[in-house]
Short mmCIF file of C-alpha atoms in Angstrom, two decimals:
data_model
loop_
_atom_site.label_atom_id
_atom_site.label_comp_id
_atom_site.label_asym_id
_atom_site.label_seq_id
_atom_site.Cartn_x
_atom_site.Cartn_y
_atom_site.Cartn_z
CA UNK A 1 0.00 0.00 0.00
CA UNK A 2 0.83 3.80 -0.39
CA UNK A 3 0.21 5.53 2.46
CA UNK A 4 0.07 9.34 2.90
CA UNK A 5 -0.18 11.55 6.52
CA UNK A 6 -0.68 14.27 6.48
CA UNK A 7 0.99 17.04 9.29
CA UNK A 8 4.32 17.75 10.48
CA UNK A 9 3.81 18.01 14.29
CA UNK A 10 5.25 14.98 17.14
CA UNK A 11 1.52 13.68 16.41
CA UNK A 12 2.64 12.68 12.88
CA UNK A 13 5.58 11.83 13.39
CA UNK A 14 4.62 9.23 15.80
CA UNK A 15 1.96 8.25 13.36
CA UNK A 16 4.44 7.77 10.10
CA UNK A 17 6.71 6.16 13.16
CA UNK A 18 3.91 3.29 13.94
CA UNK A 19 2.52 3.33 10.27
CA UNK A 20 6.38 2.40 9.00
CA UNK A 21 5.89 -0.92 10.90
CA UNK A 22 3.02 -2.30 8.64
CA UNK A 23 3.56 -5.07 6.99
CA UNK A 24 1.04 -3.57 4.04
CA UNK A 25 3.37 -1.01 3.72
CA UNK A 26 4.75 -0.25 0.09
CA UNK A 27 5.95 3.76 0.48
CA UNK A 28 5.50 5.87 2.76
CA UNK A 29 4.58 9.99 2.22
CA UNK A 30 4.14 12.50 3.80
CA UNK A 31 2.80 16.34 3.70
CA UNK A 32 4.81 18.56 4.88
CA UNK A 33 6.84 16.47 7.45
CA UNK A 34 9.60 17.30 9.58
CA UNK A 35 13.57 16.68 9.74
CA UNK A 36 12.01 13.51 12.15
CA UNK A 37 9.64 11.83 9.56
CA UNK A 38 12.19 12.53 6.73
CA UNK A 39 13.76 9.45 7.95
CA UNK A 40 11.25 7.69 7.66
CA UNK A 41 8.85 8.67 4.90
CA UNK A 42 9.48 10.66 1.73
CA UNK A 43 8.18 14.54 2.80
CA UNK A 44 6.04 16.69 0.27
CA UNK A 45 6.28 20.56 0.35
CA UNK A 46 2.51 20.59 1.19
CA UNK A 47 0.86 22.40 3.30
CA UNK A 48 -2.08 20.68 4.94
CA UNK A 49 -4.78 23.23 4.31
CA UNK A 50 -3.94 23.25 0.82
CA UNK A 51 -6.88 20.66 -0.12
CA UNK A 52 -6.19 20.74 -4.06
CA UNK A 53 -2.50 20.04 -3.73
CA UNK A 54 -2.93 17.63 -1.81
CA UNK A 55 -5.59 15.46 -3.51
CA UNK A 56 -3.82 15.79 -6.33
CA UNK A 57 -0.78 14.16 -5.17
CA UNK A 58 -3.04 11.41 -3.76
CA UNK A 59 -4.23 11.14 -7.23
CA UNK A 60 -0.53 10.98 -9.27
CA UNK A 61 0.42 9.14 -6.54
CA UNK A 62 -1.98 6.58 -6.15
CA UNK A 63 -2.11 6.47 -2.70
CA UNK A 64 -4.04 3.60 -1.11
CA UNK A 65 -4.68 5.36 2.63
CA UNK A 66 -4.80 9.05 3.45
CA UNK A 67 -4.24 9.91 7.25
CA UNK A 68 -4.75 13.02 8.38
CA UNK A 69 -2.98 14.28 11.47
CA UNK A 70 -4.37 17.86 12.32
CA UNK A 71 -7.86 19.15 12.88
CA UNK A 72 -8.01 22.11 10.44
CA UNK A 73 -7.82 19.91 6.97
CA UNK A 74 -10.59 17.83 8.58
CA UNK A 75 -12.80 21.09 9.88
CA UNK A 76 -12.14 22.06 6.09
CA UNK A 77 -13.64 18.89 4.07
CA UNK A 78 -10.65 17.21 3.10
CA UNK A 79 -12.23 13.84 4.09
CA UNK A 80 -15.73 14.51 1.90
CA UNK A 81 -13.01 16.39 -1.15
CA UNK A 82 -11.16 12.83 -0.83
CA UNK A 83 -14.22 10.64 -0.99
CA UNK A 84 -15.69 12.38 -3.80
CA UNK A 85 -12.47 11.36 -5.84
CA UNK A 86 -12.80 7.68 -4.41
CA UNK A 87 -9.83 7.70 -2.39
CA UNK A 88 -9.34 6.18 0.82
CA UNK A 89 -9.23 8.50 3.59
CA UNK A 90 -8.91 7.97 7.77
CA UNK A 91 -11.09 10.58 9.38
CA UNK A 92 -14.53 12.27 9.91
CA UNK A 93 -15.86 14.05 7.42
CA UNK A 94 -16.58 18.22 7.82
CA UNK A 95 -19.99 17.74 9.03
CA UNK A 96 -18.69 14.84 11.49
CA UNK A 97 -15.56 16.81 12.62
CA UNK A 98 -18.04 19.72 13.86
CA UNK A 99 -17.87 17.99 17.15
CA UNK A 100 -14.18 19.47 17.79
CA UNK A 101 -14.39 23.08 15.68
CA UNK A 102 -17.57 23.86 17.39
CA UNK A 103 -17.50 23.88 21.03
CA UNK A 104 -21.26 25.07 21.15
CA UNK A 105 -22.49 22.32 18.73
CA UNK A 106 -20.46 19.81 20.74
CA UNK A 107 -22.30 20.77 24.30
CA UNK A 108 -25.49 21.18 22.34
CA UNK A 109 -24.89 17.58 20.61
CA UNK A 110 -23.91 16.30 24.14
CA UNK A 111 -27.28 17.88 25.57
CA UNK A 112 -29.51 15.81 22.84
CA UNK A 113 -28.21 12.97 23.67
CA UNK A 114 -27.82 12.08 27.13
CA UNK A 115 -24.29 12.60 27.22
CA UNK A 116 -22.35 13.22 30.35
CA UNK A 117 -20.41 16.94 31.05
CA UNK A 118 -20.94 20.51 32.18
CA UNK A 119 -23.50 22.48 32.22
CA UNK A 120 -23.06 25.21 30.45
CA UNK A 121 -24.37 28.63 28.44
CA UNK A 122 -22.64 29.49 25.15
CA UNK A 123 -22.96 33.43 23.96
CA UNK A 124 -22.56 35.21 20.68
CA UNK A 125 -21.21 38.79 19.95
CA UNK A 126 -24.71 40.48 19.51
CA UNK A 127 -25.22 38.50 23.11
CA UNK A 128 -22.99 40.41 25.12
CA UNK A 129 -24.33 41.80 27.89
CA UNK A 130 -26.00 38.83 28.84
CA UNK A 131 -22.49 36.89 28.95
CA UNK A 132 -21.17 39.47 31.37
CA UNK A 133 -24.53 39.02 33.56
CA UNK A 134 -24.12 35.53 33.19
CA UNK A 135 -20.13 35.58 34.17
CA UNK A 136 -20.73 37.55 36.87
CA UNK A 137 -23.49 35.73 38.63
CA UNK A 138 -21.95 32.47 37.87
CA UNK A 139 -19.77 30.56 40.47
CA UNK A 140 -15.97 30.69 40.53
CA UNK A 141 -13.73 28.79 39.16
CA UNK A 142 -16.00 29.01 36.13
CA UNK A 143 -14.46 27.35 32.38
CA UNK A 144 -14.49 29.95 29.25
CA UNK A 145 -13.76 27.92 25.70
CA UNK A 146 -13.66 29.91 22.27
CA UNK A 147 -15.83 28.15 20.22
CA UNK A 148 -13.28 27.33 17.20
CA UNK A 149 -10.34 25.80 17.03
CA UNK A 150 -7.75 27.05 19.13
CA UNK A 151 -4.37 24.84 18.90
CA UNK A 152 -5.59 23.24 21.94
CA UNK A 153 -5.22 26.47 23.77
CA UNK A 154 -9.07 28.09 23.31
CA UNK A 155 -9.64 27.45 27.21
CA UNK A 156 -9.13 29.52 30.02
CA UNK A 157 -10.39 28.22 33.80
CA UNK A 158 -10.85 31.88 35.90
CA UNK A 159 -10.85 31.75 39.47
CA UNK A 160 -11.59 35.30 39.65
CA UNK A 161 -14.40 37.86 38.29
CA UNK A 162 -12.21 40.52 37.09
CA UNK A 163 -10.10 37.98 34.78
CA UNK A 164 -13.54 35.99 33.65
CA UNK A 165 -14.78 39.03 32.97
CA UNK A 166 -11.37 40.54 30.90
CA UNK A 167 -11.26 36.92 28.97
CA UNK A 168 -15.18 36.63 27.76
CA UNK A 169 -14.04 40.63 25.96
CA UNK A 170 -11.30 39.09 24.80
CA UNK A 171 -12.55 35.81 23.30
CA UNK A 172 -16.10 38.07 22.04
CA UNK A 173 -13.72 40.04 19.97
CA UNK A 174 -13.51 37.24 17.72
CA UNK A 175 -10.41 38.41 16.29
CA UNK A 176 -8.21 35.37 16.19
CA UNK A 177 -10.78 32.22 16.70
CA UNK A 178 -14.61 32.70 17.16
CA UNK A 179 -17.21 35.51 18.00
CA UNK A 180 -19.21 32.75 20.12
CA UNK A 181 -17.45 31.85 23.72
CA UNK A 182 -18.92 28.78 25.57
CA UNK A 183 -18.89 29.56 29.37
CA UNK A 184 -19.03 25.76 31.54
CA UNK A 185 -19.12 25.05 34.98
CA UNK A 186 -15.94 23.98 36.40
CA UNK A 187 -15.12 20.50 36.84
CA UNK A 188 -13.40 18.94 39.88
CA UNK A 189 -11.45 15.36 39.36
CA UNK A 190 -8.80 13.58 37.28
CA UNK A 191 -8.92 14.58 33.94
CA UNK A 192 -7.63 11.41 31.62
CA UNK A 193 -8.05 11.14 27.52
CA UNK A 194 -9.71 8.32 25.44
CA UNK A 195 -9.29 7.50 21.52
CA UNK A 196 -12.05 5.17 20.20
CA UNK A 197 -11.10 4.25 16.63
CA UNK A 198 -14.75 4.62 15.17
CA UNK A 199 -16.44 2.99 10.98
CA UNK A 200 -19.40 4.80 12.06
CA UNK A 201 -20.77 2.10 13.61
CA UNK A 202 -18.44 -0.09 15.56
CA UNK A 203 -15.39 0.89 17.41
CA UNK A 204 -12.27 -0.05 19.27
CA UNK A 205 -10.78 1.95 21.91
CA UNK A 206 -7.01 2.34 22.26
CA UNK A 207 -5.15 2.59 25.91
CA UNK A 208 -6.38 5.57 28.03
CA UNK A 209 -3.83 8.37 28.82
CA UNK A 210 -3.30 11.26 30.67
CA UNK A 211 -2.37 14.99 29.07
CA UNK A 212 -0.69 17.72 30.86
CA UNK A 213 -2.26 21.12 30.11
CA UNK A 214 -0.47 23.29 32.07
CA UNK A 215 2.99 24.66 30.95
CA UNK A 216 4.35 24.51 34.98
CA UNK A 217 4.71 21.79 37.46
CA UNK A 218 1.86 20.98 39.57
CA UNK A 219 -0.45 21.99 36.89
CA UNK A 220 0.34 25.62 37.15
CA UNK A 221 0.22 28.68 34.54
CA UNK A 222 -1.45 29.29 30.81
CA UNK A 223 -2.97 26.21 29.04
CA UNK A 224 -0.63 25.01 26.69
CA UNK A 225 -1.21 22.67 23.62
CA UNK A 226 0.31 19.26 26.13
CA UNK A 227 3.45 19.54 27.80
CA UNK A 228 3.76 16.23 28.58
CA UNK A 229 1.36 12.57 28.39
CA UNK A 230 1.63 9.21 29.81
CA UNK A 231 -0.51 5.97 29.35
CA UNK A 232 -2.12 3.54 30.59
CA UNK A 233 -3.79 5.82 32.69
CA UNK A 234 -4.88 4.10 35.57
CA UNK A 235 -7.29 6.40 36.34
CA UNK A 236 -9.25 4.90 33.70
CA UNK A 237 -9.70 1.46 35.56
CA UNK A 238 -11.79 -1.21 34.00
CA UNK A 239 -14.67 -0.29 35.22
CA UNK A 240 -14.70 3.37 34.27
CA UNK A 241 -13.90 2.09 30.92
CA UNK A 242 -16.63 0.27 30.52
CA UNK A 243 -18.69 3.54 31.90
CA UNK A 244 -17.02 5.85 29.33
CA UNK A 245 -18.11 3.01 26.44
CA UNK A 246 -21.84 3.15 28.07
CA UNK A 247 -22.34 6.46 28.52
CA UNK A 248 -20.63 8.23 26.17
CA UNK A 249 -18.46 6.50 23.11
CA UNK A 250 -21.92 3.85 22.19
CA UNK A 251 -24.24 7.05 22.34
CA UNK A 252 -21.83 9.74 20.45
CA UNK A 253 -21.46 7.55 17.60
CA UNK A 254 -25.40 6.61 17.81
CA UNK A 255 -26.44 10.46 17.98
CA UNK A 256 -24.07 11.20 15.37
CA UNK A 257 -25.60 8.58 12.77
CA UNK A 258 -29.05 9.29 13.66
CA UNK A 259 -28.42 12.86 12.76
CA UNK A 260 -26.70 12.33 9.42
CA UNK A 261 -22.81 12.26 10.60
CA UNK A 262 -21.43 9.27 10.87
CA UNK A 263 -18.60 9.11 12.42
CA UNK A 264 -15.47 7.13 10.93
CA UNK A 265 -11.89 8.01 12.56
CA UNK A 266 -10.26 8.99 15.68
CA UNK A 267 -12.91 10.18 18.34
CA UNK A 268 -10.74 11.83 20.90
CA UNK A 269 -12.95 12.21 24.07
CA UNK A 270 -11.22 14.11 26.97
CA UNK A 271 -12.82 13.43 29.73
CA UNK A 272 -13.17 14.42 33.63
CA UNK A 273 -13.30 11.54 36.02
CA UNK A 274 -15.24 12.81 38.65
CA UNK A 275 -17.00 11.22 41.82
CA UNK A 276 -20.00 11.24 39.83
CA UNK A 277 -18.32 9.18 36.89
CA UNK A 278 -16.80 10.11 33.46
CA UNK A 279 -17.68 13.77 32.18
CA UNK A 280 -16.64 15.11 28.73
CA UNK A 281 -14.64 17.50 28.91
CA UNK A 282 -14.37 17.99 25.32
CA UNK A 283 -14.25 15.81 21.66
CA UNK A 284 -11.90 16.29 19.15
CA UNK A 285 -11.92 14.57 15.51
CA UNK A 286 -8.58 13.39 15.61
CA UNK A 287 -5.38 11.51 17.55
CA UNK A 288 -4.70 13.77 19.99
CA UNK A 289 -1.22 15.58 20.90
CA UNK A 290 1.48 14.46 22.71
CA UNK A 291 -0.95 11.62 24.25
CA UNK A 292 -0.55 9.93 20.16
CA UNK A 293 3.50 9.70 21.47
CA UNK A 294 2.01 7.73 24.20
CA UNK A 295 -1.07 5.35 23.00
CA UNK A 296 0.54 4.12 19.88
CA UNK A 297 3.38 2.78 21.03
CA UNK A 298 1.51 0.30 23.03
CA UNK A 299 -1.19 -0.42 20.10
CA UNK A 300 0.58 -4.62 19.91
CA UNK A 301 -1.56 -4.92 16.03
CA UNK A 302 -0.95 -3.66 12.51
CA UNK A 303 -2.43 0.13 12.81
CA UNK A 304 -3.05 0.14 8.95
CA UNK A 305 -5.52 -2.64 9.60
CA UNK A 306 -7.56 -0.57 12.05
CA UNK A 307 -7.45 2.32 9.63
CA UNK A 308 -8.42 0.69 6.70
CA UNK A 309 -11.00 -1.26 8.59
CA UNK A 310 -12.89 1.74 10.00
CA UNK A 311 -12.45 3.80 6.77
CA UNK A 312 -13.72 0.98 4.91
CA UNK A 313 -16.90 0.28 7.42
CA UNK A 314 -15.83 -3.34 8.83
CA UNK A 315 -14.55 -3.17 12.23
CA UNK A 316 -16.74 -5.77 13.04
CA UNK A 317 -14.91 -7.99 10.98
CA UNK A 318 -11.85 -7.50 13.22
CA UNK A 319 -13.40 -7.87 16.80
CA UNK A 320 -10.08 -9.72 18.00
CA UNK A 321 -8.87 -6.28 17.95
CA UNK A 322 -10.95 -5.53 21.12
CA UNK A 323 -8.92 -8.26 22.90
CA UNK A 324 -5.56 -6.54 22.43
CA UNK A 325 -6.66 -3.20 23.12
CA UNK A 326 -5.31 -3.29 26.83
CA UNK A 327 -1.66 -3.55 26.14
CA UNK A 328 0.46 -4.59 29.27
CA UNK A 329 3.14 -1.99 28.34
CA UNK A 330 3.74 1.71 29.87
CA UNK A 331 4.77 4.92 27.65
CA UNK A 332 5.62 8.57 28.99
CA UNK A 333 6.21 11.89 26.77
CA UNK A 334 7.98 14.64 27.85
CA UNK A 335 7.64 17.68 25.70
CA UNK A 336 10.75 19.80 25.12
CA UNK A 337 9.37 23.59 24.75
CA UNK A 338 10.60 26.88 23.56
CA UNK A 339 11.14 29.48 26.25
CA UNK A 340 7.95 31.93 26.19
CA UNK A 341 5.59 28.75 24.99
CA UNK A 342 2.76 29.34 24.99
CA UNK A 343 3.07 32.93 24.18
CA UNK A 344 5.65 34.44 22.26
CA UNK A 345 9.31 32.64 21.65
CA UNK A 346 12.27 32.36 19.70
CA UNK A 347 12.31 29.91 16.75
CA UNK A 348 16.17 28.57 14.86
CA UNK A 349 18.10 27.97 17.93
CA UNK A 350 19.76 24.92 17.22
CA UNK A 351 19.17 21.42 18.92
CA UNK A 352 22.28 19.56 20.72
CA UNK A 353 22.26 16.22 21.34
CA UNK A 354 19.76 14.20 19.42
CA UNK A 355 22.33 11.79 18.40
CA UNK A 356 22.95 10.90 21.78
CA UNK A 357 19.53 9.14 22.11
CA UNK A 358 19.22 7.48 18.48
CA UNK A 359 20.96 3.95 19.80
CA UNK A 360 18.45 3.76 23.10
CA UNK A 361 15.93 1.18 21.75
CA UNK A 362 13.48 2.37 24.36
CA UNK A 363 13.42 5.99 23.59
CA UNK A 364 11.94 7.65 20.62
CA UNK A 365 12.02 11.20 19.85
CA UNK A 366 9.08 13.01 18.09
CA UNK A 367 10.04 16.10 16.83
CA UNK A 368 7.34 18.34 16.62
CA UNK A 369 8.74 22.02 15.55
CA UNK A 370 12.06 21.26 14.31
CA UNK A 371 13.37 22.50 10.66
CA UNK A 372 16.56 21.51 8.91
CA UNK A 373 19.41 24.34 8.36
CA UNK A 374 22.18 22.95 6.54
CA UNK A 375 23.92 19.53 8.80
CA UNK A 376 22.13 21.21 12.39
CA UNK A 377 18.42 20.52 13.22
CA UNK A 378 17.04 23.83 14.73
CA UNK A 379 13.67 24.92 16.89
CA UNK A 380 10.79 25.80 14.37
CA UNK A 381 7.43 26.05 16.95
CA UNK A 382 6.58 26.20 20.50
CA UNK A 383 6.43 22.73 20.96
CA UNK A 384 9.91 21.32 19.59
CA UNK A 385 10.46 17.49 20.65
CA UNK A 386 8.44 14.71 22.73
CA UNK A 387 11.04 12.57 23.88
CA UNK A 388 9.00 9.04 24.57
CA UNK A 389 9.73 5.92 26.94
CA UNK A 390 8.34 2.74 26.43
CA UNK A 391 8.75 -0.34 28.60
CA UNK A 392 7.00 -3.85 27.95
CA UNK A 393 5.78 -4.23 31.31
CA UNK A 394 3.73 -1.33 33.59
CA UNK A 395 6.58 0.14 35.92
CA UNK A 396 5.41 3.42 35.15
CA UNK A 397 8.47 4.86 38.09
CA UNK A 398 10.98 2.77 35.39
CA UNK A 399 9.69 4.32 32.58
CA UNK A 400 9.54 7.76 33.72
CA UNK A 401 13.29 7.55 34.71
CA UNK A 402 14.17 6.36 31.25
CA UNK A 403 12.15 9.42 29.73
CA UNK A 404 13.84 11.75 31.70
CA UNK A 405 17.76 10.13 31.31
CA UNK A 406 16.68 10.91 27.66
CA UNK A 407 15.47 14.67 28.20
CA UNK A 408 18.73 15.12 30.00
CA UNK A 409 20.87 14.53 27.05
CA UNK A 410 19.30 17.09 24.78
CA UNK A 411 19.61 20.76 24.83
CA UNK A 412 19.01 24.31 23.62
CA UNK A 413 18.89 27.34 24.27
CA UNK A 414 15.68 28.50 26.44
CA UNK A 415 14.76 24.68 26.79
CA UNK A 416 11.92 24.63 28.97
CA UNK A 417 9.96 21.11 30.05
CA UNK A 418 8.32 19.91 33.17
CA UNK A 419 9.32 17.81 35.67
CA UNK A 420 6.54 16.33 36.94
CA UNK A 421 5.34 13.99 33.92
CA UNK A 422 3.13 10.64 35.03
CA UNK A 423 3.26 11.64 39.02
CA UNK A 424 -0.42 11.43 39.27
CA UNK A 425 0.12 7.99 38.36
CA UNK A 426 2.41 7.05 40.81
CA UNK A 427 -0.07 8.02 43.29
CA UNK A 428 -2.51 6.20 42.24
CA UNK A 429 -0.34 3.01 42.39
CA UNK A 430 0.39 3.83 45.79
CA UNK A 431 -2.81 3.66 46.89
CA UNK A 432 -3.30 0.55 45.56
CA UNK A 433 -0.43 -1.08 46.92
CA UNK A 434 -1.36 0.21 50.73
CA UNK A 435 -5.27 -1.25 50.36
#
């Protein structure tokens, strides 16, 4: 098969990385790619919001499999432009994919159908005055989410008035993502992240992880796109699991085929685990990022299979899948940032060390905004490497370690990361060994 992803962030990366392994595998493309994925896939000078350039290198190409990494193609049609040219394609289509670039039709969808999460109010520009009434009746902390896409960073928690207040003007100016703002109750519990690999119909879910939002240790500062992920999450026991499937993957993908979107591809589904039981917290229409670094590593079957299958319609024909799903591995990511992420930084300082962690079998680096400049790799985004552990057995205290013997060997100028990666789930296994 010829198989084509498009992005060129440490989500796609990791994808080409786990895609490479297929045994269907003929060649291997990718649009634009990265100084990573070079290595591994031939990269095309495409940008992935460029819809027409892109199917028509699926076409000349005769690719077999499109997967697309980012939300924006998908928010754009690129699944329903592909289709239309019968060409294979991994993702929801535009109408599908509204449930991650509209926060409003998400909570709305949510409110249909039975669907566990906040309660919440959602406010347009001519609606103003009633979102400040509402924001400042409302009790603190209270959640404020631009409606469009945001990079992951369209979310602000305000535990006081005054900021609430200074965000909703900000957000209503609709300058840089959406004129509607969707204002939720706050939350209290764990928050973990589920992918259910969806034909519309059927699905199978892949190991639960946990994200890290916040750019400081102890979950403190701005909301950042992930600084850091680990999984399994063991949060997500069993029987939560089985909750999440009940209560929110089997009745998503119901709603979403009873109202004329069926949903095929990656259903991300961040959720809160509360004492109540799992809440959404939000969907996106795609693998999500760094916790991709993380889940795929410990996917033990042929991704292109499960691809194919749920782009084709016939996961049902591959229900052995469902046995595997729980793999008996551990994986953390640590994110590598740019000093200032996620404001304002400095981009073509030049990366030391990546050499050093090639030979380590157990390690794999993800770049994520890197560029090539002549023999040096340099920083090209915020987020510029996810350096990823992965151990065959659950030790997650081993495989932390090993992440963070691997961080040590890198550098740059401004390098900023946390140090607190997969602690939460420490804790957790210390409670369990004490009871």
């Amino acid at each position: 098969m010829n198989i084509f992803v498009i992005g060129s962030g440490g989500r796609e990366h990791a994808l080409v990385w786990k895609i490479s392994q297929s045994s269907k595998l003929t060649k291997l493309y990718c649009a634009p790619g990265n100084p990573g994925i070079e290595a591994l896939a031939t990269c095309i000078p495409l940008q992935p919001t460029d819809l027409k350039a892109l199917l028509d290198f699926a076409l000349t190409a005769q690719i077999d499999l499109t997967v697309v990494g980012p939300e924006q193609p998908l928010a754009e049609g690129i699944v329903d432009l592909f289709i239309e040219h019968d060409l294979p394609i991994f993702g929801p289509s535009r109408m599908a994919a509204e449930l991650e670039w509209s926060k409003k039709f998400a909570k709305e969808f949510m409110l249909r159908h039975g669907i566990p999460t906040a309660s919440f109010r959602a406010f347009n520009r001519t609606q103003h005055h009633e979102a400040r009434l509402y924001v400042q009746n409302a009790p603190l902390p209270i959640v404020l989410k631009a409606d469009g896409l945001a990079g992951g960073k369209g979310v602000v928690i305000c535990a006081d008035r005054e900021e609430a207040l200074g965000v909703l003007e900000t957000m209503m100016a609709g300058g840089q993502i959406s004129e509607t703002v969707v204002i939720e109750e706050f939350m209290e519990g764990e928050e973990a992240s589920v992918f259910a690999i969806s034909d519309g119909k059927e699905y199978v879910v892949l190991p639960p992880a946990q994200d890290h939002k916040r750019v400081f240790d102890g979950d403190k500062g701005k909301n950042t796109g992930g600084m850091g992920a680990y999984a399994p999450a063991p949060v997500v026991t069993l029987d939560i699991l089985r909750r999440i499937e009940k209560t929110i993957i089997q009745p998503t993908l119901a709603g979403m085929a009873s109202e004329g979107r069926p949903y095929r591809g990656c259903l991300y589904i961040g959720l809160m685990i509360s004492e109540n039981g799992p809440k959404v917290v939000e969907f996106n229409c795609r693998f999500g990022d760094p916790e991709t670094q993380v889940v795929l590593p410990l996917v033990e079957y042929d991704i292109v299979d499960l691809m194919m299958a749920a782009s084709e319609g016939r996961l049902s024909k591959l229900d052995s899948l469902q046995e595997k799903r729980m793999s008996k591995g551990s994986a953390v990511c640590v994110v590598l940032t740019s000093r200032g992420y996620p404001d304002q930084y400095p981009t073509g300082i030049e990366i030391l060390g990546l050499h050093s962690v090639e030979g380590d079998t157990d390690v794999r680096t993800f770049h994520a905004g890197t560029k090539r400049r002549g023999n040096s790799v340099v920083t090209a985004g915020g987020r510029v490497l996810c350096i990823t552990a992965i151990r065959p057995n659950e030790n997650l205290a081993e495989t932390i370690d090993l992440a963070y013997q691997a961080v040590r060997k890198i550098s740059f100028e401004g390098m900023h990361y946390r140090n607190d990666i997969g602690k939460k789930a420490l804790s957790h296994h210390e409670v369990e060994n004490s009871l």
